[in-house]
Amino acid sequence: MRLLPMIIAPVELLDNGDVLSVRAHIDRLLAAGARSLLILAGEETDLCRPEWDAMLQALPVPVFGGVFPRVVLGRQEHAVGVLVVGLSCTADVCIAEGLDGAMQGFERSHAHCEAMRQSGTVMIWVDGLARHIAALMEAVFDVLGAGPCYIGGGAGSLSFSAGPCLFSSRGMLQGAALVVGLPPRMALGVEHGWLPVAGPFIVSEAHGNEIRSLDFRSAAELYREVVEPLADVVLNEENFFAVAKDFPFGLERFDGSFVVRDPIILDGNSIVCVGDVPGQSCLHVLRGEEASLIRAASTGTAQALQALGKGVAGALLVDCISRALFLEDGYRAELAAVSDALADAGQEAVPVFGVLTLGEIANPGDYSLELFNKTFVLGLMPNACL
């Protein structure tokens, strides 16, 4: 059986969303042998939705992806631009809609479920502002199990305004998720670099992604007591996001590690996070330093290289937009750490591409599927697929 390079042609950044230019680039990839298309766009790219809907619906191969706060190529992040990645394998794309209301349920797509159980990798691209992300992920993992490698993230705008943000064969979608099965198995590296400064606290009341009380006290009051002396600022609804990006929560796991939760809104006595926070869980307040976050990127890249154990076709980066906001100009050092780690392993020619997201999806350790915040996720694609 003939082996094909997994990525068709070099990955390029198209500097605008003009449909004619994007379609011309896609046609070149199709002529070169692309059987599936991953399309990633920065949120400030000018996308004419009717034209994009028509283009996406007319494509002859499976398409998946979305609009994200930033796209990444090499050592640079971009708020404007489109990445079109041609893959030589045929993707199986399941569209799960209704995540903003009564979720229809991924498990009802039986034909897709059966096929995806054989997938080496399952990508999950979801509207990052949808209400039922946790339920969708639970349904996916219940149906597909721990066999595949999972990677993906939340699409949408840093303004937190809802709108169509996913690319599919039906056009641009809102309040939905794309569950994508691919034959090759990718290798993952997942790290965050945030360290605990206070806690643990018991989540005594929570509703979805809203923390209402910690240790049977107002969540806002307790968080203020911890953070205000460290940040030397009085928290209020206007400055909350700017301050809280430096002091996320850490959900303690059974092995002592943390799943990071990003607090984004102060709502009276409650704190709203990106991602659900289970009641009765143990929560810590975390803090990061530039060096620890950059070191996490190096460690995560090394993890993925060790797990793959063979040639690399490409490095798909799913990184949290709030890491870039926290690091500011230092974020380039995090991207450089990825390229440097690949070069140290003799993989300097490997393209690094991806997105800065509203939540990162992965299954580190193959025992659970998690929605992370403020976390570095790198998926290495094998250099060939059937």
Protein backbone atom coordinates (compact mmCIF):
# COMPACT_ATOMS: atom_id res chain seq x y z
CA MET A 1 0.00 0.00 0.00
CA ARG A 2 1.39 3.38 -1.05
CA LEU A 3 2.34 5.84 1.70
CA LEU A 4 1.54 9.51 1.11
CA PRO A 5 2.87 12.60 2.87
CA MET A 6 0.14 13.64 5.32
CA ILE A 7 0.38 17.34 4.46
CA ILE A 8 0.00 18.34 0.81
CA ALA A 9 2.28 21.26 -0.17
CA PRO A 10 3.83 23.80 2.23
CA VAL A 11 1.53 25.55 4.70
CA GLU A 12 1.09 29.19 3.69
CA LEU A 13 -0.62 32.20 5.27
CA LEU A 14 -3.12 33.90 2.96
CA ASP A 15 -3.19 37.53 4.05
CA ASN A 16 -6.92 38.11 3.53
CA GLY A 17 -10.23 36.27 3.31
CA ASP A 18 -10.98 37.05 -0.33
CA VAL A 19 -12.91 34.02 -1.57
CA LEU A 20 -11.37 34.03 -5.04
CA SER A 21 -7.84 33.94 -3.59
CA VAL A 22 -8.72 31.28 -1.04
CA ARG A 23 -10.49 29.10 -3.61
CA ALA A 24 -7.56 29.42 -6.04
CA HIS A 25 -5.23 28.21 -3.28
CA ILE A 26 -7.60 25.34 -2.47
CA ASP A 27 -7.73 24.32 -6.14
CA ARG A 28 -3.92 24.06 -6.15
CA LEU A 29 -4.04 21.82 -3.09
CA LEU A 30 -6.75 19.64 -4.65
CA ALA A 31 -4.72 19.29 -7.83
CA ALA A 32 -1.75 18.21 -5.70
CA GLY A 33 -3.79 15.41 -4.10
CA ALA A 34 -5.51 16.89 -1.03
CA ARG A 35 -8.41 14.71 0.16
CA SER A 36 -9.44 16.88 3.13
CA LEU A 37 -9.01 20.53 4.08
CA LEU A 38 -8.32 22.12 7.47
CA ILE A 39 -9.07 25.87 7.28
CA LEU A 40 -8.08 28.21 10.12
CA ALA A 41 -8.69 31.98 10.10
CA GLY A 42 -7.83 34.87 12.42
CA GLU A 43 -10.82 36.71 13.85
CA GLU A 44 -9.90 40.07 12.28
CA THR A 45 -9.92 38.58 8.78
CA ASP A 46 -12.63 40.11 6.60
CA LEU A 47 -14.87 37.15 5.73
CA CYS A 48 -17.96 37.72 3.60
CA ARG A 49 -20.24 35.05 5.02
CA PRO A 50 -22.50 34.48 1.96
CA GLU A 51 -19.45 34.05 -0.27
CA TRP A 52 -17.72 31.76 2.23
CA ASP A 53 -20.89 29.70 2.69
CA ALA A 54 -21.15 29.18 -1.06
CA MET A 55 -17.46 28.26 -1.37
CA LEU A 56 -17.51 25.80 1.53
CA GLN A 57 -20.68 24.11 0.31
CA ALA A 58 -19.17 23.66 -3.18
CA LEU A 59 -15.94 21.97 -2.07
CA PRO A 60 -15.56 18.38 -3.33
CA VAL A 61 -13.70 17.11 -0.24
CA PRO A 62 -14.39 17.19 3.53
CA VAL A 63 -13.63 20.56 5.13
CA PHE A 64 -13.35 21.55 8.79
CA GLY A 65 -11.89 24.36 10.89
CA GLY A 66 -12.92 27.76 12.13
CA VAL A 67 -12.27 31.38 13.05
CA PHE A 68 -10.05 31.91 16.10
CA PRO A 69 -8.60 34.88 17.99
CA ARG A 70 -5.26 34.26 16.25
CA VAL A 71 -3.67 31.88 13.79
CA VAL A 72 -0.04 30.78 14.10
CA LEU A 73 2.52 29.99 11.44
CA GLY A 74 6.10 29.34 12.46
CA ARG A 75 7.25 31.86 15.02
CA GLN A 76 4.49 34.41 14.38
CA GLU A 77 0.86 34.88 15.42
CA HIS A 78 -1.64 36.71 13.20
CA ALA A 79 -5.06 38.22 13.88
CA VAL A 80 -5.60 38.55 10.12
CA GLY A 81 -5.02 35.72 7.68
CA VAL A 82 -6.16 32.28 6.56
CA LEU A 83 -4.31 28.97 6.76
CA VAL A 84 -5.50 26.21 4.42
CA VAL A 85 -3.89 22.86 5.19
CA GLY A 86 -4.34 20.14 2.59
CA LEU A 87 -4.35 16.60 4.02
CA SER A 88 -3.75 13.48 1.96
CA CYS A 89 -6.15 11.40 4.08
CA THR A 90 -9.94 11.51 3.89
CA ALA A 91 -11.55 12.96 7.00
CA ASP A 92 -14.85 11.75 8.43
CA VAL A 93 -16.63 14.89 9.68
CA CYS A 94 -19.60 14.73 12.04
CA ILE A 95 -21.43 18.00 12.68
CA ALA A 96 -23.04 18.28 16.12
CA GLU A 97 -25.45 21.22 16.23
CA GLY A 98 -27.67 22.71 18.90
CA LEU A 99 -24.95 23.22 21.54
CA ASP A 100 -26.59 26.51 22.54
CA GLY A 101 -29.95 24.89 23.28
CA ALA A 102 -31.16 21.35 23.81
CA MET A 103 -28.17 19.44 22.45
CA GLN A 104 -29.14 16.86 19.84
CA GLY A 105 -26.38 14.50 20.95
CA PHE A 106 -23.34 13.27 19.12
CA GLU A 107 -24.21 9.70 20.02
CA ARG A 108 -27.20 9.78 17.64
CA SER A 109 -24.89 9.84 14.59
CA HIS A 110 -24.42 6.08 14.69
CA ALA A 111 -22.78 5.69 11.28
CA HIS A 112 -20.17 8.28 12.13
CA CYS A 113 -19.60 6.73 15.53
CA GLU A 114 -18.84 3.32 14.08
CA ALA A 115 -16.38 4.74 11.55
CA MET A 116 -14.64 7.03 14.04
CA ARG A 117 -13.91 4.22 16.48
CA GLN A 118 -11.25 3.16 14.00
CA SER A 119 -9.73 6.65 13.72
CA GLY A 120 -6.19 7.24 14.90
CA THR A 121 -6.97 10.89 15.64
CA VAL A 122 -10.21 12.73 16.44
CA MET A 123 -10.18 16.51 16.13
CA ILE A 124 -12.89 18.46 17.94
CA TRP A 125 -13.44 22.04 16.83
CA VAL A 126 -16.24 23.69 18.79
CA ASP A 127 -17.89 27.08 19.12
CA GLY A 128 -15.99 28.25 22.19
CA LEU A 129 -18.98 30.23 23.47
CA ALA A 130 -21.49 27.36 23.20
CA ARG A 131 -23.22 26.33 26.43
CA HIS A 132 -22.96 22.55 26.17
CA ILE A 133 -19.32 21.88 25.32
CA ALA A 134 -18.80 19.65 28.35
CA ALA A 135 -21.84 17.52 27.47
CA LEU A 136 -20.66 17.19 23.87
CA MET A 137 -17.19 16.08 24.95
CA GLU A 138 -18.63 13.57 27.42
CA ALA A 139 -20.84 12.12 24.68
CA VAL A 140 -17.91 11.87 22.24
CA PHE A 141 -15.70 10.12 24.77
CA ASP A 142 -18.51 7.77 25.85
CA VAL A 143 -19.01 6.70 22.24
CA LEU A 144 -15.45 6.64 20.91
CA GLY A 145 -13.54 5.78 24.08
CA ALA A 146 -9.88 6.32 24.86
CA GLY A 147 -8.53 4.73 21.68
CA PRO A 148 -8.02 7.79 19.44
CA CYS A 149 -5.74 10.74 20.05
CA TYR A 150 -7.96 13.79 20.63
CA ILE A 151 -7.00 17.38 19.81
CA GLY A 152 -8.94 20.58 19.11
CA GLY A 153 -10.20 23.76 20.64
CA GLY A 154 -12.75 26.54 20.92
CA ALA A 155 -13.35 28.87 18.00
CA GLY A 156 -14.75 32.38 18.30
CA SER A 157 -13.83 35.95 19.08
CA LEU A 158 -11.84 37.45 21.93
CA SER A 159 -14.68 39.99 22.23
CA PHE A 160 -16.84 37.05 23.47
CA SER A 161 -19.57 38.04 21.01
CA ALA A 162 -21.41 35.08 19.52
CA GLY A 163 -21.45 34.46 15.77
CA PRO A 164 -20.74 31.88 13.07
CA CYS A 165 -17.19 30.63 13.71
CA LEU A 166 -16.86 27.09 12.33
CA PHE A 167 -16.11 26.08 8.73
CA SER A 168 -17.97 23.04 7.42
CA SER A 169 -19.42 21.56 4.25
CA ARG A 170 -22.71 23.23 5.27
CA GLY A 171 -21.06 26.64 5.43
CA MET A 172 -20.19 28.67 8.52
CA LEU A 173 -21.83 27.48 11.76
CA GLN A 174 -22.59 28.82 15.23
CA GLY A 175 -23.39 26.89 18.40
CA ALA A 176 -22.00 23.69 16.91
CA ALA A 177 -19.03 21.34 16.97
CA LEU A 178 -17.09 19.45 14.31
CA VAL A 179 -15.95 15.99 15.35
CA VAL A 180 -13.39 14.87 12.77
CA GLY A 181 -11.96 11.39 12.41
CA LEU A 182 -8.57 10.99 10.70
CA PRO A 183 -6.77 7.66 10.05
CA PRO A 184 -3.22 8.61 11.22
CA ARG A 185 -2.52 8.80 14.94
CA MET A 186 -1.00 12.07 16.08
CA ALA A 187 1.24 12.39 19.15
CA LEU A 188 0.37 14.90 21.88
CA GLY A 189 2.23 17.17 24.26
CA VAL A 190 0.14 18.97 26.90
CA GLU A 191 1.59 21.39 29.49
CA HIS A 192 0.61 24.67 31.13
CA GLY A 193 3.34 25.98 33.46
CA TRP A 194 0.99 27.65 36.00
CA LEU A 195 1.82 27.19 39.71
CA PRO A 196 -0.49 27.21 42.79
CA VAL A 197 -0.41 30.21 45.13
CA ALA A 198 -3.54 29.54 47.23
CA GLY A 199 -5.94 26.73 48.02
CA PRO A 200 -7.29 24.16 47.92
CA PHE A 201 -10.82 25.48 48.14
CA ILE A 202 -13.95 23.37 47.83
CA VAL A 203 -16.37 24.42 45.10
CA SER A 204 -19.40 24.53 47.36
CA GLU A 205 -21.77 25.82 44.66
CA ALA A 206 -21.38 25.99 40.89
CA HIS A 207 -23.66 25.98 37.89
CA GLY A 208 -21.96 25.00 34.65
CA ASN A 209 -19.13 27.49 34.16
CA GLU A 210 -20.29 29.81 36.96
CA ILE A 211 -18.65 29.47 40.38
CA ARG A 212 -21.03 30.80 43.01
CA SER A 213 -19.30 29.87 46.26
CA LEU A 214 -15.97 28.52 47.48
CA ASP A 215 -15.63 27.02 50.95
CA PHE A 216 -19.26 28.11 51.49
CA ARG A 217 -18.31 31.76 50.95
CA SER A 218 -18.94 34.10 48.05
CA ALA A 219 -16.60 33.06 45.23
CA ALA A 220 -15.91 36.68 44.36
CA GLU A 221 -15.10 37.59 47.98
CA LEU A 222 -12.65 34.73 48.46
CA TYR A 223 -10.97 35.32 45.08
CA ARG A 224 -10.55 39.02 45.94
CA GLU A 225 -8.89 38.12 49.26
CA VAL A 226 -6.30 36.02 47.42
CA VAL A 227 -5.67 38.09 44.31
CA GLU A 228 -5.92 41.73 45.37
CA PRO A 229 -2.80 41.68 47.60
CA LEU A 230 -0.82 39.82 44.92
CA ALA A 231 -1.92 42.11 42.07
CA ASP A 232 -1.97 45.29 44.21
CA VAL A 233 -5.30 46.29 42.71
CA VAL A 234 -8.96 46.40 43.76
CA LEU A 235 -10.97 44.07 41.54
CA ASN A 236 -14.18 45.21 39.90
CA GLU A 237 -16.27 44.16 36.93
CA GLU A 238 -14.41 46.52 34.58
CA ASN A 239 -10.84 45.43 35.34
CA PHE A 240 -11.58 41.81 36.24
CA PHE A 241 -10.55 40.15 32.97
CA ALA A 242 -7.32 42.15 32.70
CA VAL A 243 -6.27 41.13 36.22
CA ALA A 244 -7.69 37.60 36.37
CA LYS A 245 -5.79 36.49 33.25
CA ASP A 246 -2.71 36.38 35.50
CA PHE A 247 -4.47 34.36 38.25
CA PRO A 248 -6.44 31.44 36.81
CA PHE A 249 -8.02 28.62 38.75
CA GLY A 250 -6.63 25.08 38.82
CA LEU A 251 -9.02 22.14 39.11
CA GLU A 252 -7.14 19.46 41.01
CA ARG A 253 -7.08 16.04 39.35
CA PHE A 254 -6.68 12.68 41.09
CA ASP A 255 -2.95 12.61 40.27
CA GLY A 256 -2.32 16.05 41.78
CA SER A 257 -2.05 17.88 38.45
CA PHE A 258 -4.29 20.78 37.47
CA VAL A 259 -6.78 21.47 34.70
CA VAL A 260 -6.64 25.24 34.32
CA ARG A 261 -9.85 27.27 34.28
CA ASP A 262 -9.81 30.83 32.99
CA PRO A 263 -11.95 33.28 35.05
CA ILE A 264 -13.27 35.88 32.61
CA ILE A 265 -16.28 37.66 34.16
CA LEU A 266 -17.10 38.95 37.64
CA ASP A 267 -20.87 38.75 37.99
CA GLY A 268 -21.92 40.00 41.43
CA ASN A 269 -20.78 37.35 43.91
CA SER A 270 -20.08 34.81 41.17
CA ILE A 271 -17.18 34.22 38.79
CA VAL A 272 -17.75 32.97 35.24
CA CYS A 273 -15.05 30.77 33.69
CA VAL A 274 -14.28 29.32 30.27
CA GLY A 275 -15.38 25.73 30.79
CA ASP A 276 -17.46 23.97 33.42
CA VAL A 277 -16.36 23.76 37.05
CA PRO A 278 -17.82 20.71 38.85
CA GLY A 279 -19.39 21.17 42.27
CA GLN A 280 -17.45 19.70 45.22
CA SER A 281 -14.20 19.74 43.24
CA CYS A 282 -10.95 21.11 44.69
CA LEU A 283 -9.88 24.44 43.27
CA HIS A 284 -6.60 26.34 43.58
CA VAL A 285 -5.62 29.85 42.53
CA LEU A 286 -2.63 29.71 40.19
CA ARG A 287 -0.03 32.17 39.02
CA GLY A 288 2.42 32.03 36.15
CA GLU A 289 5.79 33.44 35.27
CA GLU A 290 7.10 33.98 31.77
CA ALA A 291 9.90 31.47 32.23
CA SER A 292 7.58 28.71 33.51
CA LEU A 293 5.12 29.12 30.62
CA ILE A 294 7.87 29.08 28.00
CA ARG A 295 9.46 26.07 29.65
CA ALA A 296 6.06 24.31 29.46
CA ALA A 297 6.05 24.79 25.68
CA SER A 298 9.49 23.19 25.40
CA THR A 299 8.44 20.31 27.64
CA GLY A 300 5.21 19.74 25.73
CA THR A 301 7.05 19.65 22.41
CA ALA A 302 9.54 17.13 23.80
CA GLN A 303 6.63 14.98 25.07
CA ALA A 304 5.06 14.87 21.62
CA LEU A 305 8.37 14.08 19.91
CA GLN A 306 9.00 11.21 22.30
CA ALA A 307 5.48 9.85 21.80
CA LEU A 308 5.63 9.93 17.99
CA GLY A 309 8.98 8.22 17.70
CA LYS A 310 9.27 8.77 13.94
CA GLY A 311 9.30 11.41 11.22
CA VAL A 312 7.04 14.43 11.62
CA ALA A 313 4.96 15.93 8.80
CA GLY A 314 3.63 18.90 10.73
CA ALA A 315 3.08 20.37 14.18
CA LEU A 316 -0.48 21.49 14.96
CA LEU A 317 -0.44 24.02 17.80
CA VAL A 318 -3.58 24.61 19.87
CA ASP A 319 -2.63 27.27 22.40
CA CYS A 320 -4.75 29.47 24.62
CA ILE A 321 -5.21 33.10 23.57
CA SER A 322 -4.89 34.13 27.22
CA ARG A 323 -1.34 32.72 27.35
CA ALA A 324 -0.45 35.15 24.58
CA LEU A 325 -2.23 37.98 26.42
CA PHE A 326 -0.35 37.13 29.61
CA LEU A 327 3.07 36.86 27.94
CA GLU A 328 2.51 39.82 25.59
CA ASP A 329 5.76 40.33 23.64
CA GLY A 330 7.17 37.27 25.39
CA TYR A 331 4.76 35.03 23.51
CA ARG A 332 7.17 34.97 20.58
CA ALA A 333 9.61 33.22 22.89
CA GLU A 334 7.01 30.49 23.49
CA LEU A 335 6.60 29.97 19.74
CA ALA A 336 10.38 30.01 19.34
CA ALA A 337 10.63 27.33 22.04
CA VAL A 338 8.53 24.99 19.89
CA SER A 339 10.64 25.52 16.77
CA ASP A 340 13.86 25.23 18.76
CA ALA A 341 12.78 21.93 20.37
CA LEU A 342 11.89 20.52 16.94
CA ALA A 343 15.24 21.68 15.56
CA ASP A 344 17.10 20.08 18.48
CA ALA A 345 15.42 16.79 17.50
CA GLY A 346 16.50 17.14 13.87
CA GLN A 347 13.03 18.27 12.74
CA GLU A 348 13.80 21.90 11.87
CA ALA A 349 11.96 21.62 8.53
CA VAL A 350 8.65 20.67 10.17
CA PRO A 351 5.96 23.35 9.67
CA VAL A 352 4.44 24.69 12.89
CA PHE A 353 0.91 25.98 12.39
CA GLY A 354 -2.24 26.34 14.44
CA VAL A 355 -4.50 28.60 16.44
CA LEU A 356 -4.88 30.53 19.66
CA THR A 357 -8.19 29.35 21.07
CA LEU A 358 -11.01 29.85 23.57
CA GLY A 359 -10.26 26.57 25.36
CA GLU A 360 -8.07 23.65 24.33
CA ILE A 361 -9.19 20.02 23.90
CA ALA A 362 -6.94 16.99 24.38
CA ASN A 363 -6.68 13.61 26.12
CA PRO A 364 -3.32 13.53 27.88
CA GLY A 365 -2.58 10.09 29.23
CA ASP A 366 -5.35 8.52 27.12
CA TYR A 367 -7.65 8.19 30.17
CA SER A 368 -9.88 11.24 29.85
CA LEU A 369 -10.94 13.96 27.45
CA GLU A 370 -10.47 17.43 28.87
CA LEU A 371 -11.35 21.01 28.01
CA PHE A 372 -8.35 23.05 29.17
CA ASN A 373 -7.76 26.78 29.56
CA LYS A 374 -4.43 28.61 29.42
CA THR A 375 -2.79 25.39 28.25
CA PHE A 376 -0.26 24.52 25.54
CA VAL A 377 -1.30 21.59 23.32
CA LEU A 378 0.86 20.37 20.45
CA GLY A 379 -0.11 17.57 18.10
CA LEU A 380 2.56 16.11 15.84
CA MET A 381 1.37 14.62 12.56
CA PRO A 382 3.17 11.52 11.28
CA ASN A 383 5.06 12.02 8.02
CA ALA A 384 2.93 9.55 6.08
CA CYS A 385 -0.55 8.10 5.98
CA LEU A 386 -2.19 5.36 3.96
